[in-house]
Short mmCIF file of C-alpha atoms in Angstrom, two decimals:
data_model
loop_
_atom_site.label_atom_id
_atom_site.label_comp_id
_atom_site.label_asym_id
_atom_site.label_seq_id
_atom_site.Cartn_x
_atom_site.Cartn_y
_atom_site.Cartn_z
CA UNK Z 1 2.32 -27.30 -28.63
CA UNK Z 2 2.46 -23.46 -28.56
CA UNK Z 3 4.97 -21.39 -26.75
CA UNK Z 4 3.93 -20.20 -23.12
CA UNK Z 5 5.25 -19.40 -19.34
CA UNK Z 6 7.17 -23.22 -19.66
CA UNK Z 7 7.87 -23.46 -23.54
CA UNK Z 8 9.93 -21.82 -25.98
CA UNK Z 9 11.01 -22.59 -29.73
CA UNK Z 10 13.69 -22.05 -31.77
CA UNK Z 11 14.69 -22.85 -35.12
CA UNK Z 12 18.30 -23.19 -34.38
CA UNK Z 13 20.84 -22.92 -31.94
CA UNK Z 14 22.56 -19.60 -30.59
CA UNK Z 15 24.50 -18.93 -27.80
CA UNK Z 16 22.47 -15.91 -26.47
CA UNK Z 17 19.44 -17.99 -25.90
CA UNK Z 18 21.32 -19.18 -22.92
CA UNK Z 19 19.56 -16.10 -21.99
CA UNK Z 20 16.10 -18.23 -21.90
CA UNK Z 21 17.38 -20.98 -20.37
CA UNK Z 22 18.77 -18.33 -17.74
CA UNK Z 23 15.52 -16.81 -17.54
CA UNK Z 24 13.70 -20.52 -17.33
CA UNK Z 25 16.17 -21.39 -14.28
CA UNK Z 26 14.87 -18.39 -12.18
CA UNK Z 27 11.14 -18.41 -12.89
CA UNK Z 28 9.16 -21.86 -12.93
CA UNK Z 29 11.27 -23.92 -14.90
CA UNK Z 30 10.77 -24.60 -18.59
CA UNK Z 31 11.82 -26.71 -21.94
CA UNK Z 32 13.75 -24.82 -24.68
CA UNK Z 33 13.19 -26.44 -28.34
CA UNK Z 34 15.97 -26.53 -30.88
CA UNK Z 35 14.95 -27.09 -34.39
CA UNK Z 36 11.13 -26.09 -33.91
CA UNK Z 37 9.59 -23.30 -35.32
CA UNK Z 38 7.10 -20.21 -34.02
CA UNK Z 39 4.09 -21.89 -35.25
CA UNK Z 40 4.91 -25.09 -33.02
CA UNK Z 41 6.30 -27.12 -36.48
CA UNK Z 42 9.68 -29.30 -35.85
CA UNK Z 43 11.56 -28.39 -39.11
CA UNK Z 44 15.00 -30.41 -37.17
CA UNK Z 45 18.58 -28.98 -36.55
CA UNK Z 46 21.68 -29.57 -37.60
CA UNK Z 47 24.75 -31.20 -36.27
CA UNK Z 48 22.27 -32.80 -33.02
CA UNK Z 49 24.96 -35.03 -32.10
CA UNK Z 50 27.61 -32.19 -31.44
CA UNK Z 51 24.96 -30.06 -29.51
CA UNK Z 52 24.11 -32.68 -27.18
CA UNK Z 53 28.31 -32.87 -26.23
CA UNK Z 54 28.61 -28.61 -26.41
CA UNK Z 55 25.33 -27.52 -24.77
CA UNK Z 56 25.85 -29.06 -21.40
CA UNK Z 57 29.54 -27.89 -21.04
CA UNK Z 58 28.56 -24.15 -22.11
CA UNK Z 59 25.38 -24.02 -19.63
CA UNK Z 60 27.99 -25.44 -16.94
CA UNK Z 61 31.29 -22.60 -18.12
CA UNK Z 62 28.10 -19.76 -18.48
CA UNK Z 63 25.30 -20.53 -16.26
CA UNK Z 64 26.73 -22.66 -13.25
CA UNK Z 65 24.03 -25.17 -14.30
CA UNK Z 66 23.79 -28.38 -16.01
CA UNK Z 67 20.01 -29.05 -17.36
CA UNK Z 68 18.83 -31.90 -19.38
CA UNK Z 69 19.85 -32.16 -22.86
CA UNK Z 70 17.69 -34.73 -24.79
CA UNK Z 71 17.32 -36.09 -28.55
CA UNK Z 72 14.01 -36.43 -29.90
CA UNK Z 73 12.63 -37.16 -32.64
CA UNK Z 74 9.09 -34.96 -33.93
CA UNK Z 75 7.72 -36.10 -37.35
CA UNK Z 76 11.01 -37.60 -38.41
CA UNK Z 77 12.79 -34.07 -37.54
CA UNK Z 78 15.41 -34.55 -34.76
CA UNK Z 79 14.84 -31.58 -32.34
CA UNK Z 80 17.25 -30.58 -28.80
CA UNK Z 81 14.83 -30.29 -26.25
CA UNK Z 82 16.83 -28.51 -22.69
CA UNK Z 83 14.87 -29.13 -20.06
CA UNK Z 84 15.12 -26.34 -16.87
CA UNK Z 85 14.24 -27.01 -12.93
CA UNK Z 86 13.26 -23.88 -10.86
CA UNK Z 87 16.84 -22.74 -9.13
CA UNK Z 88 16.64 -22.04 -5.49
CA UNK Z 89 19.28 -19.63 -5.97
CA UNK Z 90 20.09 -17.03 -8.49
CA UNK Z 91 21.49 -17.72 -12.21
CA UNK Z 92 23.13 -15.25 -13.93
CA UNK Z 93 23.85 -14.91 -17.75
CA UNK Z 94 27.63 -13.45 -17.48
CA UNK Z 95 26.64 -10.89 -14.49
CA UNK Z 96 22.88 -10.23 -15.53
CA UNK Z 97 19.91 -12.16 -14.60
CA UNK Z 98 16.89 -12.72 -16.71
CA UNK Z 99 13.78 -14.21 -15.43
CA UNK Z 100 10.41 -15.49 -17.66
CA UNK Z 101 7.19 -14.05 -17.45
CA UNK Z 102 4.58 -15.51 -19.60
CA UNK Z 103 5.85 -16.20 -23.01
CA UNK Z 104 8.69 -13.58 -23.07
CA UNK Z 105 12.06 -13.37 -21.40
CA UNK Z 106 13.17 -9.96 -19.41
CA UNK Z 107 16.19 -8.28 -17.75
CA UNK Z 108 15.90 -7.74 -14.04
CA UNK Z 109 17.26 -4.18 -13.42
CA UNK Z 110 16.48 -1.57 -10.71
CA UNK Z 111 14.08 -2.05 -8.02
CA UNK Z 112 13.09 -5.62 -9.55
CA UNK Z 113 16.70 -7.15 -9.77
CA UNK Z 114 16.50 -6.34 -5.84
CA UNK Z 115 13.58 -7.75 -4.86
CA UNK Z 116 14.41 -11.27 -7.20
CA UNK Z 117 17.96 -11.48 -5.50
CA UNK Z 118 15.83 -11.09 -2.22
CA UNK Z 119 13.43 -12.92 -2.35
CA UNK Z 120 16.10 -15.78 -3.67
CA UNK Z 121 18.08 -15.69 -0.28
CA UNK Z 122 14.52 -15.76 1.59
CA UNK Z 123 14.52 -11.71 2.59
CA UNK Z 124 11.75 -9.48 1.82
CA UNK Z 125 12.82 -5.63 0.53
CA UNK Z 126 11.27 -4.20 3.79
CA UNK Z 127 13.58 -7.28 5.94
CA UNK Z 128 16.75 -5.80 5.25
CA UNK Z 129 18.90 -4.34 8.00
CA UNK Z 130 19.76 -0.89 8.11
CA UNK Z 131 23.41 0.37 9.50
CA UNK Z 132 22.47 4.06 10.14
CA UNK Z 133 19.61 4.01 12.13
CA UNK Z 134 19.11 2.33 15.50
CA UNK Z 135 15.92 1.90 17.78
CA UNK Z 136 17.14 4.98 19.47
CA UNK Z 137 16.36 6.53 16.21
CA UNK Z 138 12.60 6.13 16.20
CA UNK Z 139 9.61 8.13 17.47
CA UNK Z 140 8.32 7.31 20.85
CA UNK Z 141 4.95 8.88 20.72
CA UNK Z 142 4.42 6.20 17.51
CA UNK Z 143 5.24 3.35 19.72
CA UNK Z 144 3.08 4.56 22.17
CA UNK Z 145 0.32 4.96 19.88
CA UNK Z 146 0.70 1.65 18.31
CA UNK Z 147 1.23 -0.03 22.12
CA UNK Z 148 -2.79 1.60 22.62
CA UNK Z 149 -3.78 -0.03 19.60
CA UNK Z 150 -2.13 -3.28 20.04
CA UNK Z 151 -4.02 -3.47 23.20
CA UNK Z 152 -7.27 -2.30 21.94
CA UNK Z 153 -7.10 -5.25 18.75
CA UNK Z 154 -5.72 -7.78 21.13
CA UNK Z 155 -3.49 -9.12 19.19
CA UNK Z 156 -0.34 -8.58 21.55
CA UNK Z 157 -0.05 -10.26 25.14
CA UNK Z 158 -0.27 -7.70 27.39
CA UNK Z 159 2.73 -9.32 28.87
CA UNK Z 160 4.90 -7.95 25.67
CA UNK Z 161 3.06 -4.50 25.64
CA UNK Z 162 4.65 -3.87 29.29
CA UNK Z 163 8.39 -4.61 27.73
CA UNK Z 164 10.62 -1.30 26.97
CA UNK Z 165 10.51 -0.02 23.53
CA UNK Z 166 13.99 -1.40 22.39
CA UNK Z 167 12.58 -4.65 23.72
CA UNK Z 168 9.20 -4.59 21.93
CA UNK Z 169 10.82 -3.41 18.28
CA UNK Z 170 12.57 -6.47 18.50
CA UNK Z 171 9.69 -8.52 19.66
CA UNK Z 172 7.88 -7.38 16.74
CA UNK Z 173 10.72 -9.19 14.35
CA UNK Z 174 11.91 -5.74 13.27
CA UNK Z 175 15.68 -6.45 14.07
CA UNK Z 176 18.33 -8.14 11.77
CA UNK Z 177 20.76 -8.83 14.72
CA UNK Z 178 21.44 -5.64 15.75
CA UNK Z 179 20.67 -3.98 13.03
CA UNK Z 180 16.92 -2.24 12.61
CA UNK Z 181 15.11 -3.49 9.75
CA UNK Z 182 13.72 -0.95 7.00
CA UNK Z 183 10.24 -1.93 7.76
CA UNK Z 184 11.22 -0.82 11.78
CA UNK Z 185 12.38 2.23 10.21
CA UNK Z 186 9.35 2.95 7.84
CA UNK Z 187 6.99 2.50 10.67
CA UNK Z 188 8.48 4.16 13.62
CA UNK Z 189 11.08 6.50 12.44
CA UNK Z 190 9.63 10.36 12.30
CA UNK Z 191 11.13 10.76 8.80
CA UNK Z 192 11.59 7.93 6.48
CA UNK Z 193 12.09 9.55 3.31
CA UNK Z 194 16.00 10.12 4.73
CA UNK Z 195 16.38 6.39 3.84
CA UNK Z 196 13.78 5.51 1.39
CA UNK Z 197 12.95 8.24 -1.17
CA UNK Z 198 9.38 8.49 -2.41
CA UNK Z 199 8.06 6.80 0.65
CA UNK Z 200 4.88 9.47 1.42
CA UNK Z 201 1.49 10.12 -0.43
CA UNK Z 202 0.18 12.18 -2.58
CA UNK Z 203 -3.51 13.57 -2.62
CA UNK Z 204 -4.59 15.60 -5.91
CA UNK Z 205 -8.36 16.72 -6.95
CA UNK Z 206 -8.81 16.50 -10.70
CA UNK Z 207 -11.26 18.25 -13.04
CA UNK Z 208 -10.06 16.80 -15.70
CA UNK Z 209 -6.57 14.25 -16.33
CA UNK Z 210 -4.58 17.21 -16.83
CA UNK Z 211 -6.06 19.91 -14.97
CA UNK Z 212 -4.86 19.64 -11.48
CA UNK Z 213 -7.25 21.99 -9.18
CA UNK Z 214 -5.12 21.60 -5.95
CA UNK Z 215 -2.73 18.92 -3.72
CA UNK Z 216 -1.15 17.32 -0.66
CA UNK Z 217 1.59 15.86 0.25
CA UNK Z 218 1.23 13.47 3.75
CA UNK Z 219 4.64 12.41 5.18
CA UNK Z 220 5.34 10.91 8.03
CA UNK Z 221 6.04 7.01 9.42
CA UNK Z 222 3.41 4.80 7.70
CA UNK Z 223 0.50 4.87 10.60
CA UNK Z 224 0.85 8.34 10.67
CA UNK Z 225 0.23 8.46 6.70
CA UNK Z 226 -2.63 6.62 6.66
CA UNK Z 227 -4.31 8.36 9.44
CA UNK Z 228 -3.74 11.92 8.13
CA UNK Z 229 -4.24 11.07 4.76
CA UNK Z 230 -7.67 9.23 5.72
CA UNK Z 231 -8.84 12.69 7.69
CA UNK Z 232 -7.65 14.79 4.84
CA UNK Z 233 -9.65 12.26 2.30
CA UNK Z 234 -12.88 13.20 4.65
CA UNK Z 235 -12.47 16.61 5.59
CA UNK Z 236 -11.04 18.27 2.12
CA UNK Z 237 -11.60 16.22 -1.03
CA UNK Z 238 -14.86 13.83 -0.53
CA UNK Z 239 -19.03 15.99 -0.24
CA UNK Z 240 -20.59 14.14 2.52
CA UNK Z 241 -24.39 13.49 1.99
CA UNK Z 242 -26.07 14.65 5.22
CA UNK Z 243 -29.39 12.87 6.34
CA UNK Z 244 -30.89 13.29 9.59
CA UNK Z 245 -32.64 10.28 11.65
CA UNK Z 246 -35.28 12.07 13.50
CA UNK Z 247 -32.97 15.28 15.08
CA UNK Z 248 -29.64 13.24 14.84
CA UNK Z 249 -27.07 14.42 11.93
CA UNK Z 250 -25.98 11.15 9.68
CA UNK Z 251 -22.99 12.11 7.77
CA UNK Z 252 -22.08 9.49 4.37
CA UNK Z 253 -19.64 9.65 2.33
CA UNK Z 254 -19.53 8.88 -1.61
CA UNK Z 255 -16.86 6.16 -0.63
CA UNK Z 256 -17.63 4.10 2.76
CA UNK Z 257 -15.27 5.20 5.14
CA UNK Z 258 -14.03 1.26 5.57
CA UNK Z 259 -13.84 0.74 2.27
CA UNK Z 260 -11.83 3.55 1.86
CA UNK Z 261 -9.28 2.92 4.72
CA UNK Z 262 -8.87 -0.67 3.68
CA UNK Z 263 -7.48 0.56 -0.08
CA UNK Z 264 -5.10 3.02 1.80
CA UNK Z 265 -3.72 0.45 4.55
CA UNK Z 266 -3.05 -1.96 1.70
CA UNK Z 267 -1.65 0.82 -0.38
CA UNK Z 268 0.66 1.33 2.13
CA UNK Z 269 1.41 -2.27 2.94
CA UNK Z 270 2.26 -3.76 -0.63
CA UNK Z 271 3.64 -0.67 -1.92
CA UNK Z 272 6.93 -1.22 -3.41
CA UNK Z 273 8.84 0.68 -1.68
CA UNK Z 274 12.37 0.64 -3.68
CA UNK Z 275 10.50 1.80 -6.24
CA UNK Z 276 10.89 6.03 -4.83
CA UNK Z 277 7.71 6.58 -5.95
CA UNK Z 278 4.83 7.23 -3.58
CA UNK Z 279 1.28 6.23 -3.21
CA UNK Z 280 -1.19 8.63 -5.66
CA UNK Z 281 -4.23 9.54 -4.99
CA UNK Z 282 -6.38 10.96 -7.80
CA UNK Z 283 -9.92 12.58 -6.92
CA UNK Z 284 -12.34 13.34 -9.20
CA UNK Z 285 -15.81 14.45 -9.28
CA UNK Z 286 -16.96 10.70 -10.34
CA UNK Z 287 -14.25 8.49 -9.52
CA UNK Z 288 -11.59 8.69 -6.67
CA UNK Z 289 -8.40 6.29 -7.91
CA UNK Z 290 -5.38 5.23 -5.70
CA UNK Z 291 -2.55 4.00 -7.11
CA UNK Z 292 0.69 2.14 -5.85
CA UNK Z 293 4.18 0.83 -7.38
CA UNK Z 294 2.99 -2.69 -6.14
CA UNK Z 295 3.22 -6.07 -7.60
CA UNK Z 296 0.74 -9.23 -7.35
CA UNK Z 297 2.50 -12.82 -6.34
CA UNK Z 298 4.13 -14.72 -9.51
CA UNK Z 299 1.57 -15.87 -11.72
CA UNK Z 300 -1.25 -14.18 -9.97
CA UNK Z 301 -4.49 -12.23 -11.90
CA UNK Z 302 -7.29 -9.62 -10.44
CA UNK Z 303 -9.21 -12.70 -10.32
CA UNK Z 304 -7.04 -14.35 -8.25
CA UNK Z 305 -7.62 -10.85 -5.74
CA UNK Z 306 -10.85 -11.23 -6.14
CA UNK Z 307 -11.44 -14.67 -4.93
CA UNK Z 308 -10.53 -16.26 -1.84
CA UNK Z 309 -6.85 -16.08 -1.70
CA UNK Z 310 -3.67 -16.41 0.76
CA UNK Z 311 -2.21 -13.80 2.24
CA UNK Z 312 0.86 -12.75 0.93
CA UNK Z 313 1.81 -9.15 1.67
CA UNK Z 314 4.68 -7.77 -0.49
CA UNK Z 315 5.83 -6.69 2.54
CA UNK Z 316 5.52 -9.23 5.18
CA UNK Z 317 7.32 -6.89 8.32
CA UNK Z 318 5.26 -4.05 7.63
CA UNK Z 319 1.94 -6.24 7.39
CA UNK Z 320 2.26 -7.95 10.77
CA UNK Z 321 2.94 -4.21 12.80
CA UNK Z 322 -0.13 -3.18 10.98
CA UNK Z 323 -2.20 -6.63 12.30
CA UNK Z 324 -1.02 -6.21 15.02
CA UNK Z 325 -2.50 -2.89 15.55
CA UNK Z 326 -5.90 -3.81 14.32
CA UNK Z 327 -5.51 -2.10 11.35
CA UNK Z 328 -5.57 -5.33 8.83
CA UNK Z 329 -6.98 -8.69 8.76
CA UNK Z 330 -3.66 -11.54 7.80
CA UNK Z 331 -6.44 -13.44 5.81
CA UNK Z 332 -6.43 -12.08 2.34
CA UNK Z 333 -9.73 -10.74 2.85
CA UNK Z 334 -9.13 -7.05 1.90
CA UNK Z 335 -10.85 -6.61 -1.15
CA UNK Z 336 -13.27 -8.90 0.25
CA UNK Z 337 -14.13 -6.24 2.80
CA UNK Z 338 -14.18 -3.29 0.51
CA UNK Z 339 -16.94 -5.16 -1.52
CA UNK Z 340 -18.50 -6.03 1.90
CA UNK Z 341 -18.45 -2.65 2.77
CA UNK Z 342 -19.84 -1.00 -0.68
CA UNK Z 343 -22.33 -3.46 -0.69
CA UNK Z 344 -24.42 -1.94 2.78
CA UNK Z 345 -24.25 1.71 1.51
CA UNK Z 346 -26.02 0.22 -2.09
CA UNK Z 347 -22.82 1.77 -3.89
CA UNK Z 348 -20.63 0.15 -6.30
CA UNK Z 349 -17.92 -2.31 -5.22
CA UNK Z 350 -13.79 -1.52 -6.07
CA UNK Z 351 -12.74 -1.85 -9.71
CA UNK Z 352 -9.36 -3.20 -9.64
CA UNK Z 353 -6.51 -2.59 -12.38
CA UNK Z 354 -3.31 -4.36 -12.23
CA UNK Z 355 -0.83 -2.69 -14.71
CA UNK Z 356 3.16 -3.67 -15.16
CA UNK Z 357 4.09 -0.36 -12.92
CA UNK Z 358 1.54 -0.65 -10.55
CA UNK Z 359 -2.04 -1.51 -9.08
CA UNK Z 360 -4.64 0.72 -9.46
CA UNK Z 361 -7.64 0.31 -7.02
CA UNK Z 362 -11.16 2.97 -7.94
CA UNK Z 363 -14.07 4.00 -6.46
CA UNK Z 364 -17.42 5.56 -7.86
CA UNK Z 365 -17.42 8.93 -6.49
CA UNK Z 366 -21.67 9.19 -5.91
CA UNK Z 367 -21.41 12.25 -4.26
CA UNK Z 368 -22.97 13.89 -7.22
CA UNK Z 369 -25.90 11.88 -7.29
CA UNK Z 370 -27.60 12.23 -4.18
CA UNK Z 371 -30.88 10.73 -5.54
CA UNK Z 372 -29.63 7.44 -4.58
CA UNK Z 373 -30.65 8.67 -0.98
CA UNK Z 374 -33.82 9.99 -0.71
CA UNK Z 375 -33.30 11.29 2.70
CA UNK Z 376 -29.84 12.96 1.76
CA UNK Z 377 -28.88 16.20 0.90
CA UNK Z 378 -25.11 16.93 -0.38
CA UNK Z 379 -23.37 19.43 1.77
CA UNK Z 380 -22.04 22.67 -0.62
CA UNK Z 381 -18.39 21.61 1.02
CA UNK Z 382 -16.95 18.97 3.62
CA UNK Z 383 -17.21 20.16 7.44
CA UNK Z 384 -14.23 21.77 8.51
CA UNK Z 385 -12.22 21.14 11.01
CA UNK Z 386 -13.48 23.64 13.08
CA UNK Z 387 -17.43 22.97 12.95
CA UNK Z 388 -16.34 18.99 14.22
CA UNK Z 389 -14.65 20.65 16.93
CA UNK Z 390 -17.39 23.08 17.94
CA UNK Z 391 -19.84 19.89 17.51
CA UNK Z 392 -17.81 17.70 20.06
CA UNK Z 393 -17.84 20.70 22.41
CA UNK Z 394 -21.70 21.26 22.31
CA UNK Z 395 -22.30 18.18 24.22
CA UNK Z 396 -19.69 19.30 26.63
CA UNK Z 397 -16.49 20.50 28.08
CA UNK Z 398 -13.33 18.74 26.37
CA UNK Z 399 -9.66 18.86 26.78
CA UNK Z 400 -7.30 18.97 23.80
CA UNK Z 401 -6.34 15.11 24.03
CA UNK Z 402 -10.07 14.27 24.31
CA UNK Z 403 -10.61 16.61 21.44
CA UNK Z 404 -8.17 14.95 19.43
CA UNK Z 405 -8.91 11.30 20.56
CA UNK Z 406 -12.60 12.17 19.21
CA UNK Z 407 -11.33 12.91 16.18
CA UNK Z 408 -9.70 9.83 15.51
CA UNK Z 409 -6.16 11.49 15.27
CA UNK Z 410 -3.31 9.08 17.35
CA UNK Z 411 -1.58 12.34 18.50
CA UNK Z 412 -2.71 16.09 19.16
CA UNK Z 413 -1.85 17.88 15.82
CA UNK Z 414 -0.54 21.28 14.56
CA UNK Z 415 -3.51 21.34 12.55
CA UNK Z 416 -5.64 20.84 16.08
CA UNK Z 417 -3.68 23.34 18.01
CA UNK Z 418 -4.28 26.52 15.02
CA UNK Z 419 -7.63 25.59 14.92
CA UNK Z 420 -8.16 25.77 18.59
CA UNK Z 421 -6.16 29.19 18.54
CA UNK Z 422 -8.39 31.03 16.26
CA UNK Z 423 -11.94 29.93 18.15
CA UNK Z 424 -10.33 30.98 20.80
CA UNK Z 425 -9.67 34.28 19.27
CA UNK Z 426 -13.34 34.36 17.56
CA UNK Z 427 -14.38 33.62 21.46
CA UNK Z 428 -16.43 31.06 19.86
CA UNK Z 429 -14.76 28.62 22.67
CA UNK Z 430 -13.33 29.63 25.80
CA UNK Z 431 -11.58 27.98 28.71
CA UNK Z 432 -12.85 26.07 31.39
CA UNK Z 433 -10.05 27.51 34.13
CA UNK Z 434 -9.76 31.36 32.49
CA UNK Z 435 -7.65 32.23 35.53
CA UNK Z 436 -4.92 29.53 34.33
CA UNK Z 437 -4.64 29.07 30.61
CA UNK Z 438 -1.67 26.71 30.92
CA UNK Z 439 -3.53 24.35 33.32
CA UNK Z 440 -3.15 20.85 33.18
CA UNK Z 441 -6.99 20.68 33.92
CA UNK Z 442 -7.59 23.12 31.45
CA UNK Z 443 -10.59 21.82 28.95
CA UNK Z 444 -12.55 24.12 26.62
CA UNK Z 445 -16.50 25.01 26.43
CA UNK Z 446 -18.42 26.29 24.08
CA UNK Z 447 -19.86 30.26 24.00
CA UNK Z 448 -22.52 31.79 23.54
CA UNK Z 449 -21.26 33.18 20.45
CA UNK Z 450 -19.77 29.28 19.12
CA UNK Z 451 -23.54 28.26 19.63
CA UNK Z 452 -24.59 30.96 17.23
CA UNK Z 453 -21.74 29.69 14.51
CA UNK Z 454 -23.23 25.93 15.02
CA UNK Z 455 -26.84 27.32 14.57
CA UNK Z 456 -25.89 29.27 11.39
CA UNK Z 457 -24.37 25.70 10.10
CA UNK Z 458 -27.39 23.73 10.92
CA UNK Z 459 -29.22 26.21 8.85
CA UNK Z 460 -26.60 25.79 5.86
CA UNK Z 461 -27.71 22.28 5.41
CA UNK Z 462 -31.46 22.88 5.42
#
């Protein structure tokens, strides 16, 4: 035999390796050999007969458990094998708990002492209540939001998208009693980080590992944070490749945009949110890498990711809001899609890292190699927000909220509003009702003058 996840030796007997048997009891189980050495050899231990009447009682006074004690005898050596079940609950070696992974035994502190003693009693981190905050608490333009894309996914009755808000949190299995959960808050609230440090993310464009050329920070409740920081992926830090099919504009990007929203949602979804640190996202110009204080399932690999698998979201709360608004599958098919997804544009698939602080997932940045599309030509920089909004005006008057439906944002942002201010003040839009600027009608057209701008960036990507 050799030592592994179930097996450990030892030449004799101390009391500290109560420790393994502690760390056996709350992992898989295990067998502990007494009078074997590291190479697997049974070299026997002493006094046998007075450790098979101590061992018991001391694992009992110690641990709170009782697990087999047994004589046997290996190549006429008599060797103590303790045999360990799998607790249900937790075991602690005199007020710490120790756990086995692979062939080593560890100290649960911190953020990973909480999530063992949870997942023990059956919570989840993001299934605790909170006492502070209260439904009344949370954002109701983000329930809205969610409520329209609930309805659009299907995957609420329409029956519980008519029930009040209070009503609907609770629906959603975001209440302890009546107590909010911290997934409620993390997905509703306006401002998490006053509960849960470190819960945002962080976008940074890299020439080199340690030369940092300029950042973001996107806070926010958790849609919100994948929506902006999907826009601000698109619009600031990735070259689309522009092709044109006949006289219509084709826009690609180095990364598919599904592919790419698919690593962020599940970012944001498995993160480990006790952790305080937030979700990083590294761009370079051949590689874009994002990064999360996540964990795989006990025992699990990248191959295990990478192969059909169950779905079992670190945070189970958070996971079924975002389901339910059409914004994940509940299948374990996430990296499944990414590959999907990579595969159409011809570009390389996800390279996944798993590391003992967190996951990494990366993508080949091919925006410098625009070869790989005949037709293509890479833009000098990504579209602003201002040329998509003069675009969506060229084929016709729009008002703010169809402006910023258009663009994919959930609500009308400040970001929206400036940019609106100063075409106004370029005149390269102008209002629909001039007479009454704060019209409810009001919509905006584009000038003469806004045509000229959108002519002059046509002729930018010739």
């Amino acid at each position: 035999m050799n030592e592994s996840q179930n097996i450990e030796f030892k030449q004799s007997w101390r009391d500290e390796y109560l420790k393994w048997i502690c760390g056996f009891a709350n992992a898989q189980g295990g067998a502990l050999y007494i009078g074997v050495n590291d190479k697997g050899i049974s070299i026997g231990v002493k006094d046998a007969s007075k450790l098979l009447e101590d061992l018991p009682n001391k694992m009992r006074d110690i641990l709170g458990i009782v697990p087999d004690v047994d004589l046997i005898v290996e190549d006429g050596k008599e060797v103590i094998r303790i045999t360990v079940e799998p607790f249900p609950y937790p075991v602690s070696y005199k007020g710490q708990y120790h756990v086995r992974t692979g062939s080593t035994k560890q100290e649960l502190k911190g953020a990973a002492l909480d999530h063992f003693l949870l997942s023990k009693t059956g919570k989840h981190w993001d299934g605790v209540p909170l006492p502070r905050v209260s439904t009344d608490d949370l954002d109701p333009q983000i329930i809205t939001w969610f409520r329209e894309r609930a309805a659009r996914s299907k995957r609420l009755s329409l029956k519980m998208l008519e029930v009040d808000d209070a009503t609907l949190i609770e629906k959603l299995r975001l209440m302890d009693g009546t107590y909010l959960k911290r997934a409620g808050m993390l997905l509703f609230h306006p401002d998490p980080e006053v509960f849960v440090t470190g819960a945002y993310i962080k976008v940074g464009y890299f020439r080199t590992n340690s030369d940092l050329l300029y950042q973001d920070e996107i806070h926010g409740d958790l849609f919100t944070q994948v929506e902006k920081t999907l826009e601000l992926l698109l619009t600031k830090y990735l070259k689309a490749l522009i092709s044109y099919e006949g006289l219509q504009r084709v826009e690609s990007y180095p990364v598919p945009e599904s592919a790419l929203r698919e690593a962020l949602t599940n970012a944001v979804v498995h993160k480990d949110y006790a952790s305080g640190v937030p979700i990083q996202i590294s761009v370079y110009d051949d590689k874009i890498m994002l990064w999360n204080n996540g964990r795989l399932p006990d025992t699990w690999t990248v191959s295990d990711l990478l192969a059909k698998h169950a779905s079992l979201p670190f945070n189970p709360d958070i996971a079924n809001a975002f389901f339910r608004a059409g914004m994940i599958e509940a299948w374990g098919r996430g990296i499944e899609m990414m590959q999907t997804a990579c595969e159409l544009e011809g570009v390389p698939g996800p390279v996944l890292r798993v590391e003992p602080v967190g996951i990494w997932v990366e993508f080949e940045n091919h925006a410098s190699r625009p070869e790989s599309r005949p037709e293509s030509r890479p833009e000098s920089r990504p579209e602003s927000l201002d040329a998509r909004v003069l675009r969506l005006l060229e084929l016709g008057p729009k008002a703010k909220s169809e402006l910023s439906k258009e663009l994919g944002h959930k609500k009308i942002s400040g970001q929206l509003k400036k940019v609106i201010r100063q075409l106004l003040d370029e005149q390269a839009i102008g209002f629909t009702i001039p007479e009454k600027p704060r019209s409810r009608l009001q919509k905006y057209r584009l000038t003469k003058r806004g045509e000229a701008v959108l002519e002059e960036l046509e002729h930018d990507f010739e």
